[in-house]
Amino acid sequence: MASRHPFSTLYLSAPDVIALVQRKGIEQCLRGIADNIHADFLRWSAFDKTARVASHSRDGVIELMPIADEQTYAFKYVNGHPRNTRWGLPTVMAFGVLADVATGAPVMVSELTLTTALRTAAMSAVAARALARPGARTMALIGNGAQSEFQALAFHHLLGIDTLRLFDTDPAATAKLQVNLQGTAGLRTVACASTAEAVRGADIVTTVTADKTNATILTPDLLAPGMHVNAVGGDCPGKTELHADVLRQAQVFVEYAPQTRIEGDIQQLPADFAVTELWEVLAGQHTGRAGDAAVTVFDSVGFALEDFSALRFLRDAATELGMGQPIELIPELSDPKDLFAVLRSCSPALRAVA
């Protein structure tokens, strides 16, 4: 990577990030992002936090997700359009920025479409390590679309899951997932004909569906003592996956309660429904699972701090590997009080006037 002057911005394109993940290895990327998430959640009070800013339409949502500590500001632009695949576009597309708080200078601009999938899976694993029963080895994975491989690999590499019971309303999605996971040592996949069949005997149930509807993917009759539910797909108003009674029968944990009450599965319940923010468990300020028979739910909607953690990982990995390109996102000024000078210096018409 070429040396950068103080006003250049590191740019990581989609091909850059793909190459970075290939060079580091997906397991090490998941571990690195998960470690950053855990460390940043332990600094919870150090961050200026806000629920994401969302613009909803009939077909989807476009969101901005900002967060900052005393040194670094970050934001992510991300969409969620479940019908995009018919146009050959991903359901989720994203990019992000790291900036210096002291100056406001943008330090890095990066793709976050692939990275969001990695950080979502890493977040699920961080939560499950704190909430699932020790020794969990079987997971049901309901929804086998673009996020499913990342969830599968995060739980396999970071928690030791060795059996995946799979279901999707589209059998081709399940077949795709099984092909992509072929050759993953120590991981067995079982295609199932229904959600009920998939969750039977599962220690962990991950729901990661894309439809923008109030769905009931998981119902109370499917719960078993000791189960941990990783609810990932419900992430905006009007989009849920769990029957409300699943939540009422469980201990419910969230990322950032003010956001999750708007977007998560708990949007179905009164505003005073008791939840615990995950950082409290990680910091030892709140007990996680009450006992081996307890049912736990992680109502995950995705929070900006996770993107902060993932962007830190990308910055550090790109520096280590010498990847990315410097871009002149901000004009270079000989006199910072004379912005108009950049036009005089390159426009013959303006030079003639001057």
mmCIF file of C-alpha atoms in Angstrom:
data_model
loop_
_atom_site.group_PDB
_atom_site.id
_atom_site.type_symbol
_atom_site.label_atom_id
_atom_site.label_comp_id
_atom_site.label_asym_id
_atom_site.label_seq_id
_atom_site.Cartn_x
_atom_site.Cartn_y
_atom_site.Cartn_z
ATOM 1 C CA MET A 1 0.000 0.000 0.000
ATOM 2 C CA ALA A 2 1.388 3.397 -0.957
ATOM 3 C CA SER A 3 2.197 5.842 1.836
ATOM 4 C CA ARG A 4 -0.639 8.262 2.590
ATOM 5 C CA HIS A 5 -0.323 11.965 3.322
ATOM 6 C CA PRO A 6 -2.267 13.183 6.397
ATOM 7 C CA PHE A 7 -5.353 14.136 4.380
ATOM 8 C CA SER A 8 -5.803 10.952 2.391
ATOM 9 C CA THR A 9 -8.406 8.352 3.277
ATOM 10 C CA LEU A 10 -7.832 4.602 3.167
ATOM 11 C CA TYR A 11 -10.320 2.980 0.785
ATOM 12 C CA LEU A 12 -11.182 -0.709 1.013
ATOM 13 C CA SER A 13 -13.232 -1.796 -1.987
ATOM 14 C CA ALA A 14 -15.345 -4.936 -2.144
ATOM 15 C CA PRO A 15 -12.519 -6.803 -3.957
ATOM 16 C CA ASP A 16 -10.083 -5.575 -1.281
ATOM 17 C CA VAL A 17 -12.200 -6.939 1.560
ATOM 18 C CA ILE A 18 -12.807 -10.223 -0.246
ATOM 19 C CA ALA A 19 -9.050 -10.616 -0.690
ATOM 20 C CA LEU A 20 -8.458 -9.620 2.946
ATOM 21 C CA VAL A 21 -10.854 -12.313 4.204
ATOM 22 C CA GLN A 22 -9.298 -14.880 1.899
ATOM 23 C CA ARG A 23 -5.795 -14.028 3.109
ATOM 24 C CA LYS A 24 -6.697 -13.958 6.810
ATOM 25 C CA GLY A 25 -9.117 -16.908 6.600
ATOM 26 C CA ILE A 26 -12.789 -16.704 7.496
ATOM 27 C CA GLU A 27 -12.280 -18.330 10.902
ATOM 28 C CA GLN A 28 -9.675 -15.762 11.915
ATOM 29 C CA CYS A 29 -11.842 -12.919 10.642
ATOM 30 C CA LEU A 30 -14.818 -14.154 12.656
ATOM 31 C CA ARG A 31 -12.619 -14.542 15.737
ATOM 32 C CA GLY A 32 -11.034 -11.132 15.289
ATOM 33 C CA ILE A 33 -14.363 -9.330 14.872
ATOM 34 C CA ALA A 34 -15.892 -11.266 17.792
ATOM 35 C CA ASP A 35 -12.940 -10.332 20.011
ATOM 36 C CA ASN A 36 -13.361 -6.668 19.052
ATOM 37 C CA ILE A 37 -17.097 -6.779 19.731
ATOM 38 C CA HIS A 38 -16.543 -8.324 23.154
ATOM 39 C CA ALA A 39 -13.889 -5.730 24.024
ATOM 40 C CA ASP A 40 -15.989 -2.810 22.792
ATOM 41 C CA PHE A 41 -19.112 -3.993 24.634
ATOM 42 C CA LEU A 42 -17.020 -3.956 27.820
ATOM 43 C CA ARG A 43 -16.436 -0.235 27.099
ATOM 44 C CA TRP A 44 -20.176 0.373 26.717
ATOM 45 C CA SER A 45 -20.262 3.611 28.718
ATOM 46 C CA ALA A 46 -17.445 5.105 26.611
ATOM 47 C CA PHE A 47 -19.643 5.356 23.523
ATOM 48 C CA ASP A 48 -22.065 8.021 22.361
ATOM 49 C CA LYS A 49 -24.956 5.756 21.336
ATOM 50 C CA THR A 50 -28.133 6.264 19.356
ATOM 51 C CA ALA A 51 -30.695 4.106 17.611
ATOM 52 C CA ARG A 52 -30.171 3.993 13.868
ATOM 53 C CA VAL A 53 -31.850 6.494 11.574
ATOM 54 C CA ALA A 54 -34.168 4.594 9.228
ATOM 55 C CA SER A 55 -36.014 5.568 6.064
ATOM 56 C CA HIS A 56 -38.725 2.988 5.351
ATOM 57 C CA SER A 57 -40.446 2.368 2.030
ATOM 58 C CA ARG A 58 -42.845 -0.218 0.668
ATOM 59 C CA ASP A 59 -39.981 -2.362 -0.580
ATOM 60 C CA GLY A 60 -37.419 -2.031 2.198
ATOM 61 C CA VAL A 61 -35.431 0.253 4.430
ATOM 62 C CA ILE A 62 -32.301 2.421 4.159
ATOM 63 C CA GLU A 63 -30.491 3.169 7.417
ATOM 64 C CA LEU A 64 -27.614 5.156 8.875
ATOM 65 C CA MET A 65 -25.956 3.718 11.980
ATOM 66 C CA PRO A 66 -23.659 6.170 13.840
ATOM 67 C CA ILE A 67 -21.558 5.725 16.988
ATOM 68 C CA ALA A 68 -18.444 7.294 18.521
ATOM 69 C CA ASP A 69 -16.042 7.159 21.436
ATOM 70 C CA GLU A 70 -13.628 9.957 22.366
ATOM 71 C CA GLN A 71 -11.181 9.124 19.565
ATOM 72 C CA THR A 72 -13.134 7.572 16.694
ATOM 73 C CA TYR A 73 -16.460 8.198 14.978
ATOM 74 C CA ALA A 74 -18.037 5.523 12.779
ATOM 75 C CA PHE A 75 -21.150 5.112 10.730
ATOM 76 C CA LYS A 76 -22.629 2.532 8.400
ATOM 77 C CA TYR A 77 -24.982 3.031 5.472
ATOM 78 C CA VAL A 78 -27.058 -0.127 5.016
ATOM 79 C CA ASN A 79 -30.246 -1.183 3.301
ATOM 80 C CA GLY A 80 -32.622 -4.112 3.661
ATOM 81 C CA HIS A 81 -34.685 -4.940 0.557
ATOM 82 C CA PRO A 82 -35.932 -8.566 0.625
ATOM 83 C CA ARG A 83 -37.044 -8.516 -3.026
ATOM 84 C CA ASN A 84 -33.706 -7.328 -4.385
ATOM 85 C CA THR A 85 -32.675 -10.780 -5.517
ATOM 86 C CA ARG A 86 -35.134 -10.598 -8.416
ATOM 87 C CA TRP A 87 -33.044 -7.701 -9.763
ATOM 88 C CA GLY A 88 -29.749 -9.490 -9.152
ATOM 89 C CA LEU A 89 -28.935 -7.337 -6.121
ATOM 90 C CA PRO A 90 -28.164 -8.467 -2.554
ATOM 91 C CA THR A 91 -30.865 -8.044 0.068
ATOM 92 C CA VAL A 92 -28.350 -6.127 2.182
ATOM 93 C CA MET A 93 -25.741 -3.688 0.831
ATOM 94 C CA ALA A 94 -23.534 -1.514 3.000
ATOM 95 C CA PHE A 95 -20.479 0.691 3.329
ATOM 96 C CA GLY A 96 -18.925 2.370 6.354
ATOM 97 C CA VAL A 97 -16.635 5.152 7.515
ATOM 98 C CA LEU A 98 -14.122 5.635 10.325
ATOM 99 C CA ALA A 99 -13.260 9.241 11.193
ATOM 100 C CA ASP A 100 -10.979 11.020 13.623
ATOM 101 C CA VAL A 101 -13.033 12.724 16.347
ATOM 102 C CA ALA A 102 -10.380 15.379 17.007
ATOM 103 C CA THR A 103 -10.381 16.695 13.430
ATOM 104 C CA GLY A 104 -13.400 15.136 11.738
ATOM 105 C CA ALA A 105 -11.114 13.791 9.012
ATOM 106 C CA PRO A 106 -12.388 10.571 7.363
ATOM 107 C CA VAL A 107 -9.709 7.964 8.042
ATOM 108 C CA MET A 108 -11.215 5.002 6.177
ATOM 109 C CA VAL A 109 -14.063 4.208 3.807
ATOM 110 C CA SER A 110 -14.863 0.529 3.369
ATOM 111 C CA GLU A 111 -17.332 -1.867 1.861
ATOM 112 C CA LEU A 112 -19.478 -3.448 4.575
ATOM 113 C CA THR A 113 -21.777 -5.813 2.684
ATOM 114 C CA LEU A 114 -19.577 -8.869 3.193
ATOM 115 C CA THR A 115 -18.323 -7.430 6.475
ATOM 116 C CA THR A 116 -21.863 -6.993 7.842
ATOM 117 C CA ALA A 117 -22.474 -10.694 7.309
ATOM 118 C CA LEU A 118 -19.261 -11.485 9.197
ATOM 119 C CA ARG A 119 -19.995 -9.092 12.075
ATOM 120 C CA THR A 120 -23.631 -10.277 12.409
ATOM 121 C CA ALA A 121 -22.448 -13.854 12.735
ATOM 122 C CA ALA A 122 -19.659 -12.841 15.119
ATOM 123 C CA MET A 123 -22.191 -10.965 17.277
ATOM 124 C CA SER A 124 -24.416 -14.050 17.400
ATOM 125 C CA ALA A 125 -21.475 -16.128 18.590
ATOM 126 C CA VAL A 126 -20.493 -13.585 21.263
ATOM 127 C CA ALA A 127 -24.055 -13.647 22.619
ATOM 128 C CA ALA A 128 -24.342 -17.432 22.480
ATOM 129 C CA ARG A 129 -21.056 -17.912 24.351
ATOM 130 C CA ALA A 130 -22.599 -15.888 27.181
ATOM 131 C CA LEU A 131 -26.150 -17.281 27.039
ATOM 132 C CA ALA A 132 -26.266 -20.815 25.596
ATOM 133 C CA ARG A 133 -25.700 -23.893 27.721
ATOM 134 C CA PRO A 134 -22.054 -24.990 27.813
ATOM 135 C CA GLY A 135 -21.487 -27.973 25.566
ATOM 136 C CA ALA A 136 -24.123 -27.036 22.967
ATOM 137 C CA ARG A 137 -23.343 -28.999 19.817
ATOM 138 C CA THR A 138 -26.514 -28.985 17.662
ATOM 139 C CA MET A 139 -28.070 -25.900 16.067
ATOM 140 C CA ALA A 140 -31.187 -25.477 13.973
ATOM 141 C CA LEU A 141 -30.707 -22.862 11.268
ATOM 142 C CA ILE A 142 -34.037 -21.547 9.981
ATOM 143 C CA GLY A 143 -33.553 -19.403 6.880
ATOM 144 C CA ASN A 144 -30.740 -20.525 4.604
ATOM 145 C CA GLY A 145 -30.115 -17.380 2.591
ATOM 146 C CA ALA A 146 -27.134 -15.051 2.301
ATOM 147 C CA GLN A 147 -26.398 -14.840 6.052
ATOM 148 C CA SER A 148 -26.677 -18.556 6.791
ATOM 149 C CA GLU A 149 -23.143 -19.703 5.921
ATOM 150 C CA PHE A 150 -21.649 -17.018 8.149
ATOM 151 C CA GLN A 151 -23.875 -17.976 11.082
ATOM 152 C CA ALA A 152 -23.042 -21.641 10.550
ATOM 153 C CA LEU A 153 -19.289 -21.051 10.469
ATOM 154 C CA ALA A 154 -19.292 -18.654 13.427
ATOM 155 C CA PHE A 155 -21.111 -21.174 15.619
ATOM 156 C CA HIS A 156 -18.927 -24.018 14.373
ATOM 157 C CA HIS A 157 -15.584 -22.278 14.865
ATOM 158 C CA LEU A 158 -16.368 -20.183 17.963
ATOM 159 C CA LEU A 159 -18.756 -22.460 19.892
ATOM 160 C CA GLY A 160 -18.009 -25.951 18.628
ATOM 161 C CA ILE A 161 -21.355 -26.629 16.936
ATOM 162 C CA ASP A 162 -20.902 -29.840 14.958
ATOM 163 C CA THR A 163 -24.434 -30.542 13.666
ATOM 164 C CA LEU A 164 -26.680 -28.149 11.746
ATOM 165 C CA ARG A 165 -30.349 -28.940 11.182
ATOM 166 C CA LEU A 166 -31.466 -26.810 8.228
ATOM 167 C CA PHE A 167 -34.803 -25.528 6.963
ATOM 168 C CA ASP A 168 -35.846 -22.918 4.434
ATOM 169 C CA THR A 169 -39.120 -22.518 2.570
ATOM 170 C CA ASP A 170 -36.942 -22.544 -0.567
ATOM 171 C CA PRO A 171 -35.239 -25.963 -0.824
ATOM 172 C CA ALA A 172 -32.713 -24.484 -3.259
ATOM 173 C CA ALA A 173 -31.428 -22.206 -0.499
ATOM 174 C CA THR A 174 -30.791 -25.191 1.753
ATOM 175 C CA ALA A 175 -29.043 -27.028 -1.072
ATOM 176 C CA LYS A 176 -26.864 -23.948 -1.692
ATOM 177 C CA LEU A 177 -25.927 -23.793 1.991
ATOM 178 C CA GLN A 178 -24.989 -27.470 2.095
ATOM 179 C CA VAL A 179 -22.790 -27.108 -0.995
ATOM 180 C CA ASN A 180 -21.025 -24.072 0.477
ATOM 181 C CA LEU A 181 -20.354 -25.867 3.758
ATOM 182 C CA GLN A 182 -18.988 -29.004 2.111
ATOM 183 C CA GLY A 183 -15.459 -29.654 3.231
ATOM 184 C CA THR A 184 -15.847 -27.849 6.565
ATOM 185 C CA ALA A 185 -14.128 -30.329 8.837
ATOM 186 C CA GLY A 186 -16.205 -31.569 11.753
ATOM 187 C CA LEU A 187 -19.480 -30.022 10.604
ATOM 188 C CA ARG A 188 -22.486 -32.143 9.599
ATOM 189 C CA THR A 189 -25.587 -30.715 7.921
ATOM 190 C CA VAL A 190 -29.070 -32.249 7.925
ATOM 191 C CA ALA A 191 -31.772 -30.898 5.598
ATOM 192 C CA CYS A 192 -35.195 -30.883 7.274
ATOM 193 C CA ALA A 193 -38.724 -30.609 5.905
ATOM 194 C CA SER A 194 -40.070 -28.084 8.425
ATOM 195 C CA THR A 195 -39.125 -25.730 11.216
ATOM 196 C CA ALA A 196 -40.528 -28.220 13.730
ATOM 197 C CA GLU A 197 -38.308 -30.993 12.394
ATOM 198 C CA ALA A 198 -35.252 -28.748 12.355
ATOM 199 C CA VAL A 199 -35.564 -27.562 15.972
ATOM 200 C CA ARG A 200 -36.169 -31.049 17.362
ATOM 201 C CA GLY A 201 -33.194 -31.869 19.573
ATOM 202 C CA ALA A 202 -31.414 -28.544 18.888
ATOM 203 C CA ASP A 203 -29.466 -26.839 21.673
ATOM 204 C CA ILE A 204 -29.517 -23.530 19.773
ATOM 205 C CA VAL A 205 -32.064 -22.240 17.262
ATOM 206 C CA THR A 206 -30.998 -19.464 14.882
ATOM 207 C CA THR A 207 -33.719 -17.745 12.871
ATOM 208 C CA VAL A 208 -32.420 -15.595 10.029
ATOM 209 C CA THR A 209 -35.252 -15.001 7.572
ATOM 210 C CA ALA A 210 -35.587 -12.001 5.250
ATOM 211 C CA ASP A 211 -39.286 -11.332 4.637
ATOM 212 C CA LYS A 212 -40.408 -7.910 5.831
ATOM 213 C CA THR A 213 -43.465 -9.266 7.674
ATOM 214 C CA ASN A 214 -44.705 -10.022 11.168
ATOM 215 C CA ALA A 215 -43.947 -13.725 10.816
ATOM 216 C CA THR A 216 -44.077 -16.448 13.457
ATOM 217 C CA ILE A 217 -41.173 -18.667 12.481
ATOM 218 C CA LEU A 218 -40.837 -20.043 16.018
ATOM 219 C CA THR A 219 -43.852 -20.825 18.239
ATOM 220 C CA PRO A 220 -43.959 -21.720 21.964
ATOM 221 C CA ASP A 221 -44.724 -25.401 21.340
ATOM 222 C CA LEU A 222 -41.313 -25.747 19.666
ATOM 223 C CA LEU A 223 -39.348 -24.577 22.699
ATOM 224 C CA ALA A 224 -37.456 -27.099 24.810
ATOM 225 C CA PRO A 225 -35.902 -26.627 28.263
ATOM 226 C CA GLY A 226 -32.397 -25.199 28.027
ATOM 227 C CA MET A 227 -32.762 -23.942 24.445
ATOM 228 C CA HIS A 228 -31.042 -20.754 23.311
ATOM 229 C CA VAL A 229 -32.786 -18.808 20.537
ATOM 230 C CA ASN A 230 -30.668 -16.538 18.344
ATOM 231 C CA ALA A 231 -33.289 -14.374 16.594
ATOM 232 C CA VAL A 232 -31.489 -12.469 13.839
ATOM 233 C CA GLY A 233 -34.041 -11.791 11.093
ATOM 234 C CA GLY A 234 -36.413 -9.406 12.890
ATOM 235 C CA ASP A 235 -34.669 -6.064 12.506
ATOM 236 C CA CYS A 236 -37.152 -3.315 11.637
ATOM 237 C CA PRO A 237 -40.691 -2.201 12.543
ATOM 238 C CA GLY A 238 -43.237 -4.652 11.215
ATOM 239 C CA LYS A 239 -40.704 -7.493 10.820
ATOM 240 C CA THR A 240 -40.629 -10.258 13.425
ATOM 241 C CA GLU A 241 -39.857 -13.991 13.611
ATOM 242 C CA LEU A 242 -40.934 -15.129 17.080
ATOM 243 C CA HIS A 243 -44.422 -15.655 18.474
ATOM 244 C CA ALA A 244 -44.868 -13.211 21.358
ATOM 245 C CA ASP A 245 -45.322 -16.091 23.804
ATOM 246 C CA VAL A 246 -41.822 -17.340 22.974
ATOM 247 C CA LEU A 247 -40.531 -14.069 24.397
ATOM 248 C CA ARG A 248 -42.835 -14.220 27.426
ATOM 249 C CA GLN A 249 -41.551 -17.692 28.305
ATOM 250 C CA ALA A 250 -37.860 -16.799 27.974
ATOM 251 C CA GLN A 251 -35.131 -14.609 29.400
ATOM 252 C CA VAL A 252 -34.656 -11.981 26.698
ATOM 253 C CA PHE A 253 -31.349 -10.232 25.954
ATOM 254 C CA VAL A 254 -30.777 -7.367 23.518
ATOM 255 C CA GLU A 255 -28.003 -5.160 22.181
ATOM 256 C CA TYR A 256 -29.353 -1.634 22.774
ATOM 257 C CA ALA A 257 -32.843 -1.613 24.268
ATOM 258 C CA PRO A 258 -34.051 1.740 22.857
ATOM 259 C CA GLN A 259 -33.398 0.434 19.320
ATOM 260 C CA THR A 260 -34.569 -3.143 19.859
ATOM 261 C CA ARG A 261 -37.932 -2.041 21.290
ATOM 262 C CA ILE A 262 -38.599 -0.370 17.939
ATOM 263 C CA GLU A 263 -37.123 -2.963 15.591
ATOM 264 C CA GLY A 264 -36.771 -6.310 17.356
ATOM 265 C CA ASP A 265 -39.168 -9.107 18.130
ATOM 266 C CA ILE A 266 -39.949 -7.353 21.416
ATOM 267 C CA GLN A 267 -41.773 -4.660 19.398
ATOM 268 C CA GLN A 268 -44.768 -6.986 19.874
ATOM 269 C CA LEU A 269 -44.727 -6.487 23.652
ATOM 270 C CA PRO A 270 -45.333 -3.564 26.038
ATOM 271 C CA ALA A 271 -42.568 -1.007 26.480
ATOM 272 C CA ASP A 272 -41.971 -2.178 30.048
ATOM 273 C CA PHE A 273 -41.328 -5.822 29.074
ATOM 274 C CA ALA A 274 -38.156 -6.795 30.932
ATOM 275 C CA VAL A 275 -34.999 -7.277 28.858
ATOM 276 C CA THR A 276 -31.289 -7.271 29.661
ATOM 277 C CA GLU A 277 -28.670 -5.566 27.514
ATOM 278 C CA LEU A 278 -25.937 -8.038 26.612
ATOM 279 C CA TRP A 279 -23.085 -5.767 27.712
ATOM 280 C CA GLU A 280 -24.320 -6.150 31.306
ATOM 281 C CA VAL A 281 -23.837 -9.924 31.094
ATOM 282 C CA LEU A 282 -20.425 -9.644 29.437
ATOM 283 C CA ALA A 283 -19.304 -7.169 32.121
ATOM 284 C CA GLY A 284 -20.553 -9.385 34.958
ATOM 285 C CA GLN A 285 -23.174 -6.855 36.043
ATOM 286 C CA HIS A 286 -26.112 -9.153 35.316
ATOM 287 C CA THR A 287 -26.586 -12.909 35.417
ATOM 288 C CA GLY A 288 -27.119 -14.474 32.035
ATOM 289 C CA ARG A 289 -28.810 -17.861 31.847
ATOM 290 C CA ALA A 290 -30.713 -18.546 35.085
ATOM 291 C CA GLY A 291 -30.130 -22.295 34.900
ATOM 292 C CA ASP A 292 -29.766 -25.305 32.615
ATOM 293 C CA ALA A 293 -33.527 -25.486 32.008
ATOM 294 C CA ALA A 294 -33.984 -21.792 31.224
ATOM 295 C CA VAL A 295 -34.845 -20.668 27.688
ATOM 296 C CA THR A 296 -32.803 -17.672 26.531
ATOM 297 C CA VAL A 297 -33.470 -15.406 23.560
ATOM 298 C CA PHE A 298 -31.011 -13.015 21.970
ATOM 299 C CA ASP A 299 -33.243 -10.546 20.107
ATOM 300 C CA SER A 300 -30.582 -9.313 17.709
ATOM 301 C CA VAL A 301 -31.262 -6.369 15.402
ATOM 302 C CA GLY A 302 -27.693 -5.254 14.717
ATOM 303 C CA PHE A 303 -26.219 -2.253 16.499
ATOM 304 C CA ALA A 304 -23.717 0.375 15.357
ATOM 305 C CA LEU A 305 -21.122 -0.643 17.943
ATOM 306 C CA GLU A 306 -20.718 -3.970 16.124
ATOM 307 C CA ASP A 307 -19.889 -2.110 12.914
ATOM 308 C CA PHE A 308 -17.411 0.052 14.839
ATOM 309 C CA SER A 309 -15.749 -3.195 15.981
ATOM 310 C CA ALA A 310 -15.745 -4.632 12.459
ATOM 311 C CA LEU A 311 -14.334 -1.445 10.918
ATOM 312 C CA ARG A 312 -11.532 -1.481 13.510
ATOM 313 C CA PHE A 313 -10.765 -5.043 12.484
ATOM 314 C CA LEU A 314 -10.656 -4.122 8.793
ATOM 315 C CA ARG A 315 -8.407 -1.115 9.433
ATOM 316 C CA ASP A 316 -5.950 -3.145 11.492
ATOM 317 C CA ALA A 317 -5.959 -6.120 9.112
ATOM 318 C CA ALA A 318 -5.496 -3.872 6.060
ATOM 319 C CA THR A 319 -2.554 -2.157 7.768
ATOM 320 C CA GLU A 320 -1.016 -5.521 8.670
ATOM 321 C CA LEU A 321 -1.402 -6.878 5.135
ATOM 322 C CA GLY A 322 -0.624 -3.655 3.269
ATOM 323 C CA MET A 323 -4.001 -3.588 1.543
ATOM 324 C CA GLY A 324 -6.303 -0.819 0.317
ATOM 325 C CA GLN A 325 -5.691 2.383 -1.603
ATOM 326 C CA PRO A 326 -5.361 6.006 -0.473
ATOM 327 C CA ILE A 327 -8.014 8.257 -2.012
ATOM 328 C CA GLU A 328 -8.248 12.037 -2.004
ATOM 329 C CA LEU A 329 -11.726 12.307 -0.532
ATOM 330 C CA ILE A 330 -10.927 15.740 0.913
ATOM 331 C CA PRO A 331 -9.381 18.480 -1.260
ATOM 332 C CA GLU A 332 -5.749 19.236 -0.403
ATOM 333 C CA LEU A 333 -5.475 22.947 0.391
ATOM 334 C CA SER A 334 -2.361 25.072 0.564
ATOM 335 C CA ASP A 335 -4.439 27.524 2.599
ATOM 336 C CA PRO A 336 -7.190 25.782 4.606
ATOM 337 C CA LYS A 337 -9.143 29.070 4.662
ATOM 338 C CA ASP A 338 -9.179 29.325 0.857
ATOM 339 C CA LEU A 339 -11.256 26.468 -0.578
ATOM 340 C CA PHE A 340 -11.953 28.436 -3.772
ATOM 341 C CA ALA A 341 -8.253 28.226 -4.612
ATOM 342 C CA VAL A 342 -8.626 24.619 -5.770
ATOM 343 C CA LEU A 343 -10.902 25.881 -8.557
ATOM 344 C CA ARG A 344 -8.552 28.679 -9.577
ATOM 345 C CA SER A 345 -5.653 26.250 -9.817
ATOM 346 C CA CYS A 346 -7.325 23.852 -12.259
ATOM 347 C CA SER A 347 -9.871 25.892 -14.246
ATOM 348 C CA PRO A 348 -8.560 27.872 -17.248
ATOM 349 C CA ALA A 349 -11.748 29.978 -17.272
ATOM 350 C CA LEU A 350 -11.373 30.903 -13.618
ATOM 351 C CA ARG A 351 -7.640 31.587 -14.081
ATOM 352 C CA ALA A 352 -8.509 33.991 -16.920
ATOM 353 C CA VAL A 353 -11.020 35.813 -14.728
ATOM 354 C CA ALA A 354 -8.498 35.998 -11.910
#
